[in-house]
mmCIF file of C-alpha atoms in Angstrom:
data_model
loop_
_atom_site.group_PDB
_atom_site.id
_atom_site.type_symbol
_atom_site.label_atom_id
_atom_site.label_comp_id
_atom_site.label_asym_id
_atom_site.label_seq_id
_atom_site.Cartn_x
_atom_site.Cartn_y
_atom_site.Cartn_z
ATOM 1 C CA UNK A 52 16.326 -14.864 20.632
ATOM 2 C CA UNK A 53 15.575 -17.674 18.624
ATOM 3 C CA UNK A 54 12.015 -18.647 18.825
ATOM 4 C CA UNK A 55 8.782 -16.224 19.056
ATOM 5 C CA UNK A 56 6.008 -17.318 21.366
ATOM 6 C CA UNK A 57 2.833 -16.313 19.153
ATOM 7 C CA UNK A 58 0.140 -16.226 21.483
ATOM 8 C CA UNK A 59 1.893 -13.580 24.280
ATOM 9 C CA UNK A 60 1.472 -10.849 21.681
ATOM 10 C CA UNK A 61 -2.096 -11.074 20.872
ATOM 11 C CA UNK A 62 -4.272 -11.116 23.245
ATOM 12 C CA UNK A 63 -4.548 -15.375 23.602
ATOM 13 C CA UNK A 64 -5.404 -16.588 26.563
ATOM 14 C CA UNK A 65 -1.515 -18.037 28.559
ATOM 15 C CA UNK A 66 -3.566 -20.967 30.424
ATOM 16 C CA UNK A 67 -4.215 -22.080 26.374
ATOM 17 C CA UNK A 68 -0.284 -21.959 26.112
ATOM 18 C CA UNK A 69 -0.052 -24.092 28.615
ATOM 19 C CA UNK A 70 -1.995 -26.689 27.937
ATOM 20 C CA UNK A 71 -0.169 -26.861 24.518
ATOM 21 C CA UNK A 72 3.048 -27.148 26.202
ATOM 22 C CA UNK A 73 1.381 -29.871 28.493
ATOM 23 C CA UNK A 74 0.502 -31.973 25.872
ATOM 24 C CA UNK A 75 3.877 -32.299 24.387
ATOM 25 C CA UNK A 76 5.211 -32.454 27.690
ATOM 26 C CA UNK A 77 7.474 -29.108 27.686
ATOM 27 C CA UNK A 78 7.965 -27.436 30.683
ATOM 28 C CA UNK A 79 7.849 -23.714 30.669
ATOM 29 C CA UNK A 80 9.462 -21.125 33.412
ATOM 30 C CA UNK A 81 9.237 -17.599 33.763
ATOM 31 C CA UNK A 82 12.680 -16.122 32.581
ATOM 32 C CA UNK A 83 13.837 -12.995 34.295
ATOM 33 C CA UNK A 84 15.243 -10.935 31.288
ATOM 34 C CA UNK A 85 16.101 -7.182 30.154
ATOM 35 C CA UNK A 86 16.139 -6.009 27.077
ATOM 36 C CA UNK A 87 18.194 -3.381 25.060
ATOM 37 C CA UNK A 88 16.782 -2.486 21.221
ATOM 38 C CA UNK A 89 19.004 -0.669 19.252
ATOM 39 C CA UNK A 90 21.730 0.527 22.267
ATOM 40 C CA UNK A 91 18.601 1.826 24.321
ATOM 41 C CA UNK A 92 17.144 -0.180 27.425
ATOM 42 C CA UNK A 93 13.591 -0.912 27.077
ATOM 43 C CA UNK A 94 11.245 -1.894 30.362
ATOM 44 C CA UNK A 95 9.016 -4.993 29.628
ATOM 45 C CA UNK A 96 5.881 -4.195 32.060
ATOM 46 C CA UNK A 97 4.146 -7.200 33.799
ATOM 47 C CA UNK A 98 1.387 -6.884 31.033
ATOM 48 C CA UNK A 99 4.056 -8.978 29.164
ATOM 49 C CA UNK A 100 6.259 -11.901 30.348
ATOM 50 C CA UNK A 101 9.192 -13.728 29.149
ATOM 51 C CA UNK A 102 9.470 -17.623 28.834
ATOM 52 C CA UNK A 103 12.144 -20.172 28.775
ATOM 53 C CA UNK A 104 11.547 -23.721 27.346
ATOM 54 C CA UNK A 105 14.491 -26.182 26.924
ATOM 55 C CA UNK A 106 16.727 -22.959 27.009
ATOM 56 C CA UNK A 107 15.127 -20.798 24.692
ATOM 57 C CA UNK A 108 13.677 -17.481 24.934
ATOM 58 C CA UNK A 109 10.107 -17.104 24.379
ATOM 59 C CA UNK A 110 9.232 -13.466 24.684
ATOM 60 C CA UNK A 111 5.974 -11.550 23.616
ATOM 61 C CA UNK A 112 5.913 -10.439 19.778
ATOM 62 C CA UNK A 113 3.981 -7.443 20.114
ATOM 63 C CA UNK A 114 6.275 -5.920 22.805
ATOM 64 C CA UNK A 115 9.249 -6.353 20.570
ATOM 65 C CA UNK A 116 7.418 -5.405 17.336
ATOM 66 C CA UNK A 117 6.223 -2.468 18.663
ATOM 67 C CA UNK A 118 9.810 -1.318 20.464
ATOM 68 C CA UNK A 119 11.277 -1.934 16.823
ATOM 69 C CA UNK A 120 8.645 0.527 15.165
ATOM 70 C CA UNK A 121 6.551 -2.372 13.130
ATOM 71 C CA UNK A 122 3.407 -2.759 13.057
ATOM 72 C CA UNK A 123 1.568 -5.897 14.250
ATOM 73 C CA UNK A 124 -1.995 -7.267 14.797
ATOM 74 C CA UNK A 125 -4.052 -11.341 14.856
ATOM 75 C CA UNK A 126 -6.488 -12.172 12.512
ATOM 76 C CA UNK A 127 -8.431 -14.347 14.343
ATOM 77 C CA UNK A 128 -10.758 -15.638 11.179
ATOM 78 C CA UNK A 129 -7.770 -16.783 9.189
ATOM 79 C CA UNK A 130 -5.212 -17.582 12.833
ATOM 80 C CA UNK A 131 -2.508 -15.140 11.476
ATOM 81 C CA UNK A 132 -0.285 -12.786 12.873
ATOM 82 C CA UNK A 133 1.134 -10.232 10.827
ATOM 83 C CA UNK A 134 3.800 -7.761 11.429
ATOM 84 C CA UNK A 135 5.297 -4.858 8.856
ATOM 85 C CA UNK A 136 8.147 -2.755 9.052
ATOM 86 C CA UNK A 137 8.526 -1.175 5.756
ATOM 87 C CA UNK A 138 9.276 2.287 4.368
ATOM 88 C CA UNK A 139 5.718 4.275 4.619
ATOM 89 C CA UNK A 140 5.500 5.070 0.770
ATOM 90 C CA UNK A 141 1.774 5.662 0.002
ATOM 91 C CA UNK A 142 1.423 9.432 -0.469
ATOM 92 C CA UNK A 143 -0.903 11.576 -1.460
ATOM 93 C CA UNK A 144 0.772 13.335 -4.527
ATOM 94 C CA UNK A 145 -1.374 16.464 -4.163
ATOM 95 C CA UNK A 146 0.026 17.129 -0.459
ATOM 96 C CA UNK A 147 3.696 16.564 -0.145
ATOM 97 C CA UNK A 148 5.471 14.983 3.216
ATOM 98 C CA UNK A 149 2.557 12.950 4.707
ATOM 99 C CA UNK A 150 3.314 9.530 4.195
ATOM 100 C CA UNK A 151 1.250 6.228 5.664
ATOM 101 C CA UNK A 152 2.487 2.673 5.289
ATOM 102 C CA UNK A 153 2.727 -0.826 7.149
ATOM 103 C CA UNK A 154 -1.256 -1.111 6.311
ATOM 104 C CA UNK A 155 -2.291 -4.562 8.140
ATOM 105 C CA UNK A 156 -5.801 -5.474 7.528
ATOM 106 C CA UNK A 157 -7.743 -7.987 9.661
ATOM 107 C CA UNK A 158 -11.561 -8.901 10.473
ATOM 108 C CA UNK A 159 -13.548 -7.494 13.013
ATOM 109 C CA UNK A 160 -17.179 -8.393 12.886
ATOM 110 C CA UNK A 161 -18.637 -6.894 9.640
ATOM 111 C CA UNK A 162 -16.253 -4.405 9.909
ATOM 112 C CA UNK A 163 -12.170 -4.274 8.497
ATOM 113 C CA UNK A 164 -9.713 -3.187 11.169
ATOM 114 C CA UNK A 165 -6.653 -1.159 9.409
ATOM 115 C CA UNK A 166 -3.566 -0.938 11.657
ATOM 116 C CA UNK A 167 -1.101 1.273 10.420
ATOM 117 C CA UNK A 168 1.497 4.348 10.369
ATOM 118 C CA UNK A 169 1.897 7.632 9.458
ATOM 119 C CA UNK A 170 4.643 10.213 9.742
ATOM 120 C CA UNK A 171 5.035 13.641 8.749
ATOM 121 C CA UNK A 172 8.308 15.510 7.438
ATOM 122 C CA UNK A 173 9.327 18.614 8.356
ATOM 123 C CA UNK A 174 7.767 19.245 11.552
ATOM 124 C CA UNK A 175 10.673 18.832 14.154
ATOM 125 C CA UNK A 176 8.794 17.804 17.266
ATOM 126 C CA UNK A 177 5.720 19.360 16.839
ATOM 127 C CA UNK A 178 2.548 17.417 17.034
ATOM 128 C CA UNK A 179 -0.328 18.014 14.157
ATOM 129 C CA UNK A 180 -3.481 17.437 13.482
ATOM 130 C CA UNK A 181 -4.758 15.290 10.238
ATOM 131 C CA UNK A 182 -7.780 14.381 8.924
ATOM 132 C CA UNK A 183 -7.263 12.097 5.854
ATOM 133 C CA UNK A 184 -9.052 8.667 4.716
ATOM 134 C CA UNK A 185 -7.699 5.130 2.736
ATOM 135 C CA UNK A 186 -9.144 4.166 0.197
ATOM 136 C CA UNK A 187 -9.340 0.579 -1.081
ATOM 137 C CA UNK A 188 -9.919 -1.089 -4.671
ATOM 138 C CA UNK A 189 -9.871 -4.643 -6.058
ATOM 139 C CA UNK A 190 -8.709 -5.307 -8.918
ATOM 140 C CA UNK A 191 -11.523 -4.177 -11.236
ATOM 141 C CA UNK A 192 -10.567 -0.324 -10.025
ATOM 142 C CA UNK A 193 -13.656 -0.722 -7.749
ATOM 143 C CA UNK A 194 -14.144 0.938 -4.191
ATOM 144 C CA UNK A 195 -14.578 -1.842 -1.739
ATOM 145 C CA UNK A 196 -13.942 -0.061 1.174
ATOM 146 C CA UNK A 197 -12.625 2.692 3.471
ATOM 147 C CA UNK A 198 -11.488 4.238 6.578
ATOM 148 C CA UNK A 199 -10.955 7.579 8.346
ATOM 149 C CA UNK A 200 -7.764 8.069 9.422
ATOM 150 C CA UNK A 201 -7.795 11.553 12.016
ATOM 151 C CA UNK A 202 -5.635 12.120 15.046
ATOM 152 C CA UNK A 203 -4.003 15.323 16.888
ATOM 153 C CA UNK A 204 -0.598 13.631 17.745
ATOM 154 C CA UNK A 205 1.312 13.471 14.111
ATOM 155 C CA UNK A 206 4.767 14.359 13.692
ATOM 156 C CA UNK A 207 8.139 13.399 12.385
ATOM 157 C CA UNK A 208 8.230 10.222 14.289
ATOM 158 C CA UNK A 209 6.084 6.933 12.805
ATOM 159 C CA UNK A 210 2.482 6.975 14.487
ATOM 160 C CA UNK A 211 0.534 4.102 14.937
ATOM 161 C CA UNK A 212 -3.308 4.286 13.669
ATOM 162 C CA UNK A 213 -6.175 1.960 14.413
ATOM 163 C CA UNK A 214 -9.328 2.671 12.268
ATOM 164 C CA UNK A 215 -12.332 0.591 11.274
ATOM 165 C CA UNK A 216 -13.945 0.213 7.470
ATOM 166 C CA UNK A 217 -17.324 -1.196 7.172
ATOM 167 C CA UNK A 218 -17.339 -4.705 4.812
ATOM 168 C CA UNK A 219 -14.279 -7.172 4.562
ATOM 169 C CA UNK A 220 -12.146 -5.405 2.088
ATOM 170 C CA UNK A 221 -8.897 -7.618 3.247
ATOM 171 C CA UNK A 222 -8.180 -8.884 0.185
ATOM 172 C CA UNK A 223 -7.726 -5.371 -1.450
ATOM 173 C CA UNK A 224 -5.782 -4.709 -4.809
ATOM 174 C CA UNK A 225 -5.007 -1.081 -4.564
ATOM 175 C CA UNK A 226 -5.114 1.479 -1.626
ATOM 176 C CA UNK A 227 -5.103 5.558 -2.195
ATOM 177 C CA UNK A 228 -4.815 7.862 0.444
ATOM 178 C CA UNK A 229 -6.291 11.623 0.366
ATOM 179 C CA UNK A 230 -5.384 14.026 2.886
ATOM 180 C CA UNK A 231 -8.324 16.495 3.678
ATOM 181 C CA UNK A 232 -7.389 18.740 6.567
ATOM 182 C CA UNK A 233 -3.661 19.832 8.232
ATOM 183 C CA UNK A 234 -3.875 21.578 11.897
ATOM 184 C CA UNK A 235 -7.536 22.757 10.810
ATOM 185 C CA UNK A 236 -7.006 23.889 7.061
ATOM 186 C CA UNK A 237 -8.562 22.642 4.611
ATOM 187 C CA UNK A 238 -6.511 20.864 1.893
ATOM 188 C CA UNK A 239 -8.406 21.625 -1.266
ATOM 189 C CA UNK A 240 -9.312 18.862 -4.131
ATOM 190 C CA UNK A 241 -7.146 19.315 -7.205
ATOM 191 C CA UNK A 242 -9.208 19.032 -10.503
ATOM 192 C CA UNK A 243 -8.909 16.733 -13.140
ATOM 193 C CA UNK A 244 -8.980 16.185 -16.572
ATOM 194 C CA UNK A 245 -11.114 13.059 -18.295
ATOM 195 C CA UNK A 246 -9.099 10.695 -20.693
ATOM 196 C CA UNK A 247 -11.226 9.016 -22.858
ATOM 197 C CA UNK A 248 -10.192 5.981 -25.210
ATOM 198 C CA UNK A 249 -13.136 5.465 -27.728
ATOM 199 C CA UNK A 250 -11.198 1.696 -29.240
ATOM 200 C CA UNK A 251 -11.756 -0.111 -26.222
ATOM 201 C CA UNK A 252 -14.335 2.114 -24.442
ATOM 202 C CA UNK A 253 -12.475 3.311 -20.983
ATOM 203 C CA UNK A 254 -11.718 6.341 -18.990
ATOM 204 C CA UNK A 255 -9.105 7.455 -16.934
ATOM 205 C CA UNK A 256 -8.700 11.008 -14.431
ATOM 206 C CA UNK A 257 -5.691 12.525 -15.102
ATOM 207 C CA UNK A 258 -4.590 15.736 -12.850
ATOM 208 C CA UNK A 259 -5.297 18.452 -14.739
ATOM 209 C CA UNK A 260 -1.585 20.160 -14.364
ATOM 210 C CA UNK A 261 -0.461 17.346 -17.406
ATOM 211 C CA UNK A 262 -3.003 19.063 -20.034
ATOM 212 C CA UNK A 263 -0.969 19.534 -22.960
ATOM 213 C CA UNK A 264 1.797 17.564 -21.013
ATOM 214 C CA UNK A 265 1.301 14.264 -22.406
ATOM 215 C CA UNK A 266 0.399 12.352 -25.144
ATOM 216 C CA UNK A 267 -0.644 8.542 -25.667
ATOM 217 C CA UNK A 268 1.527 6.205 -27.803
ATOM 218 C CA UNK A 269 0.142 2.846 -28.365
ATOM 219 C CA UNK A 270 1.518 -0.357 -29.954
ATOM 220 C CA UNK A 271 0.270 -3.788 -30.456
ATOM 221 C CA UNK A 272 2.063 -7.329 -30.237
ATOM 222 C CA UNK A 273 2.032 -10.631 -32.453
ATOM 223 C CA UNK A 274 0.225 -11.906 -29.639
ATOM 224 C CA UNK A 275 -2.426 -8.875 -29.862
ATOM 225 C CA UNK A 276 -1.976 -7.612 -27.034
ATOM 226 C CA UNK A 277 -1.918 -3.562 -27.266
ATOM 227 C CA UNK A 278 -0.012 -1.301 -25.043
ATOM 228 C CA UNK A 279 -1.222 2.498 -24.675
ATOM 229 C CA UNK A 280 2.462 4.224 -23.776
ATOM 230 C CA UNK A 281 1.465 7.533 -21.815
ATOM 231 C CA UNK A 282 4.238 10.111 -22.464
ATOM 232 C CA UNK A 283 5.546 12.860 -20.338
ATOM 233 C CA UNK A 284 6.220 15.044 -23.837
ATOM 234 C CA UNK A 285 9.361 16.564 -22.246
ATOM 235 C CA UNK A 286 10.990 14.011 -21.810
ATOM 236 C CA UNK A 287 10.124 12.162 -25.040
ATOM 237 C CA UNK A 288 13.620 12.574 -26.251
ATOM 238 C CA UNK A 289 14.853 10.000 -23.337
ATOM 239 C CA UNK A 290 11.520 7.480 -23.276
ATOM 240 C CA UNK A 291 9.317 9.894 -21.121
ATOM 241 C CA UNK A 292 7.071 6.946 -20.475
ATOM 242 C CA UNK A 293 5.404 7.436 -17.034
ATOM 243 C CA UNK A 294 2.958 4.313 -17.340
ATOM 244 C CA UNK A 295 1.318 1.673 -19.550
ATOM 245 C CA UNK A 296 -1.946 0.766 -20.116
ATOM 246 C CA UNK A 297 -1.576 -2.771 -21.214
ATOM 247 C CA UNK A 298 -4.931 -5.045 -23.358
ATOM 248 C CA UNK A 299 -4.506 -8.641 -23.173
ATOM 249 C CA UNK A 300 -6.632 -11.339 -24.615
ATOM 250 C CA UNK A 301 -8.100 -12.558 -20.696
ATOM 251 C CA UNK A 302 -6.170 -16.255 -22.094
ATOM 252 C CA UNK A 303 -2.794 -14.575 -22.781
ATOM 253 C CA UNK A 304 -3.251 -13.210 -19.314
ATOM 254 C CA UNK A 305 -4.318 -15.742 -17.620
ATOM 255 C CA UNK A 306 -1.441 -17.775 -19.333
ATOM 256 C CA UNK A 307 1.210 -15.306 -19.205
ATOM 257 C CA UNK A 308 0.128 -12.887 -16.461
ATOM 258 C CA UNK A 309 1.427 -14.226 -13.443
ATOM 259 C CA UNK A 310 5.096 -14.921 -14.510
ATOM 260 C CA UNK A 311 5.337 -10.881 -16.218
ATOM 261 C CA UNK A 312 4.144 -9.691 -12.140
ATOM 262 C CA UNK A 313 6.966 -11.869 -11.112
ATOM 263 C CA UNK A 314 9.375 -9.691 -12.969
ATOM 264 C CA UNK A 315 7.754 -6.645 -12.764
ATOM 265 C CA UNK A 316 5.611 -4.026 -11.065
ATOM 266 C CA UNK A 317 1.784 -4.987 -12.977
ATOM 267 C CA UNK A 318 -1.613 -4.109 -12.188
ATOM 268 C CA UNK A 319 -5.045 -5.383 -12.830
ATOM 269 C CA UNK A 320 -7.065 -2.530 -12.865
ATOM 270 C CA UNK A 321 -10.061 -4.164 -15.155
ATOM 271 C CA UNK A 322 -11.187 -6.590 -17.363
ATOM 272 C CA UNK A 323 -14.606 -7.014 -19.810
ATOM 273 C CA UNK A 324 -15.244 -10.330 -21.961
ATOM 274 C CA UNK A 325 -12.646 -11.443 -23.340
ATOM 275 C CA UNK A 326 -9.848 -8.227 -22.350
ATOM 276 C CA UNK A 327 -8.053 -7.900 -19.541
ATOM 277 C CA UNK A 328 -6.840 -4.122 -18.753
ATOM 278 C CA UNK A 329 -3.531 -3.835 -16.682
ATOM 279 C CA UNK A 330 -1.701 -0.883 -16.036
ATOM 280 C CA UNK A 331 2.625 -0.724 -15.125
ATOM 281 C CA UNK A 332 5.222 1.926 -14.527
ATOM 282 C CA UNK A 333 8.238 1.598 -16.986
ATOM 283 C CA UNK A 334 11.626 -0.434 -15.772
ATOM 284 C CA UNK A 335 13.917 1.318 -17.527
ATOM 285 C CA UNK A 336 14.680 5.286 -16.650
ATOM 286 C CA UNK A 337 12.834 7.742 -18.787
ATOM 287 C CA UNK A 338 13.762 11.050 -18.064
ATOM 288 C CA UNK A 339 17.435 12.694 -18.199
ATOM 289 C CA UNK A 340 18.745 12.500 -14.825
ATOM 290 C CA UNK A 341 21.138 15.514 -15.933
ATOM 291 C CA UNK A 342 18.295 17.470 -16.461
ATOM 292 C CA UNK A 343 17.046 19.067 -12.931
ATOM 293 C CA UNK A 344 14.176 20.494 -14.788
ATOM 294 C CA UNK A 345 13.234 17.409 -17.084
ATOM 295 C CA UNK A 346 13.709 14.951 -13.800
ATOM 296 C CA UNK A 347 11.549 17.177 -11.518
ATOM 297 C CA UNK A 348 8.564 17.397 -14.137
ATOM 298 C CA UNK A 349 9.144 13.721 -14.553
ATOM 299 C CA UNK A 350 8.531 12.922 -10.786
ATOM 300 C CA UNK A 351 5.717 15.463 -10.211
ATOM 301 C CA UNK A 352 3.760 13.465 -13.153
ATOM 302 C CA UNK A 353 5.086 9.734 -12.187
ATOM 303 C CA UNK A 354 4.149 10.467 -8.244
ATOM 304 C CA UNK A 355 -0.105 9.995 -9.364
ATOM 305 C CA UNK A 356 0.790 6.501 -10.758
ATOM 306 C CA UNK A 357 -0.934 5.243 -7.673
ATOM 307 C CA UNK A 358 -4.393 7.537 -7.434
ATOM 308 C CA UNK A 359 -4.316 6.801 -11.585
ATOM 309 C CA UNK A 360 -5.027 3.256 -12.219
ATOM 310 C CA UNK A 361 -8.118 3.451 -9.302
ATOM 311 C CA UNK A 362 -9.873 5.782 -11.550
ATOM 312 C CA UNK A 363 -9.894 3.232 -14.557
ATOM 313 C CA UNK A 364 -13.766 2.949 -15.557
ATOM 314 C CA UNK A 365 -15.269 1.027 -18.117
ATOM 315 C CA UNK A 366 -17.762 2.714 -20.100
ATOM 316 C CA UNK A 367 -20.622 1.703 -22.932
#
């Protein structure tokens, strides 16, 4: 299928279509099709029909976005429609095999709608009950918004959420996800520990399983900028770097910063006169793969990168 007509899949009105195929004098007829996804036959039900114009296909996005496990939705503010079919990668690192992903964020009054998936590992067909909430930050490590994300009917298979957030939070830097409760049992908060850096007057929470597990290594440029190396102490031998905390002058940053993201995973988690704060996971391997011991401790520390640079706070 060659061409995608837009409006089918979210919710626009067909007589609009048609008067846009009117005006550029296209003539449209219903097309009696079937479909097959992936070897399996799937049933298009009259809510949805199929098109041909000058002997193209044009068939309704959401129906085949949805039958190929993405998720989709229309921002009607900004006339967009978005559709994601990634890996689901944002985890909670203090609850292993819940993962969420293919976030799309549109406007809904005063309100941000949050269209997404989760899956859970391990569960065969079973389905479970979650209560869990998103999180999301700009990039100044501030909250800006939120959602609850709770539902009886989780399992191994993707799940599609819908969940509202009050405020427009759709331009949103960084996004953490807790989970609270698993089939009625209460996931407990894990503690943490306050690192405190006196030079340039910041905090960060660290869990408090790397006390005595890490140490900070810091080094400065020519240009001045300063980079605080946080060390996994095992593996110090091989790098053992599991992020950065990089200090730019805000015009080195402004100058330089947007060709280093092009190259490389880098965050803007603050900035205060004339500094800019970003934080970045290493690119080069730090830990001895050999090692089953060394890589495990490794991943266990690396896997809060994400929940981390949120908790960056300035302080006087």
């Amino acid at each position: 299928m060659k061409k995608f007509i837009l409006g089918l899949c979210c919710g626009l009105i067909i007589a609009c279509s048609s008067v846009a195929f009117a005006s550029g004098s296209i003539q449209a007829l219903l097309f009696p099709a079937s479909f097959e996804m992936n070897g399996s036959p799937i049933a298009l039900n009259d809510e949805y029909k199929v098109l041909n114009v000058d002997g193209h296909a044009y068939v309704p996005i959401r129906f085949v976005a949805e039958n190929l496990g993405a998720t989709i939705d229309y921002d009607t503010e900004l006339q967009k429609i978005y559709v994601k079919n990634r890996n689901l990668d944002l985890k909670d690192p203090d609850y292993k095999g819940i993962s969420v992903g293919n976030l799309i964020l549109t406007k809904s009054g005063n309100h941000t709608k949050v269209t997404g998936q989760l899956k859970m590992e391990g569960v065969g067909n079973s389905k479970n009950m979650i209560a869990a909430n998103l999180s999301f930050f700009n990039d100044k490590s501030e909250k800006i918004g939120g959602i609850d994300l709770t539902g009886n009917d989780f399992g191994v298979d993707s799940q599609t959420f819908v969940s509202e957030g009050l405020g427009d939070f759709r331009t949103y830097s960084a996004v953490n996800l807790h989970i609270g409760a698993v089939n009625n049992h209460i996931v407990q908060d894990v503690p943490t520990i306050i690192y405190k850096n006196m030079k340039h007057n910041f905090t960060l929470n660290l869990p408090q399983t790397w006390e005595g597990k890490y140490e900070v290594v810091n080094r400065i440029t020519e240009a001045g900028t300063e980079y605080l190396n946080f060390i996994d102490k095992a593996n110090n031998g091989y790098g053992g770097v599991v992020f950065t905390i990089s200090i730019w002058m805000k015009d080195d940053w402004i100058e330089n910063g947007p060709s280093v993201r092009e190259v490389g995973q880098i965050y803007k988690i603050g900035e205060k006169d004339d500094k800019v704060f970003t934080l970045s996971p290493p690119g080069d391997v730090e830990y001895d793969p050999n090692d089953e011991k060394l890589t495990m401790e490794y991943a266990s520390m690396s896997d809060h990168i994400n929940n981390i640079k949120t908790t960056f706070k300035l302080i006087n």
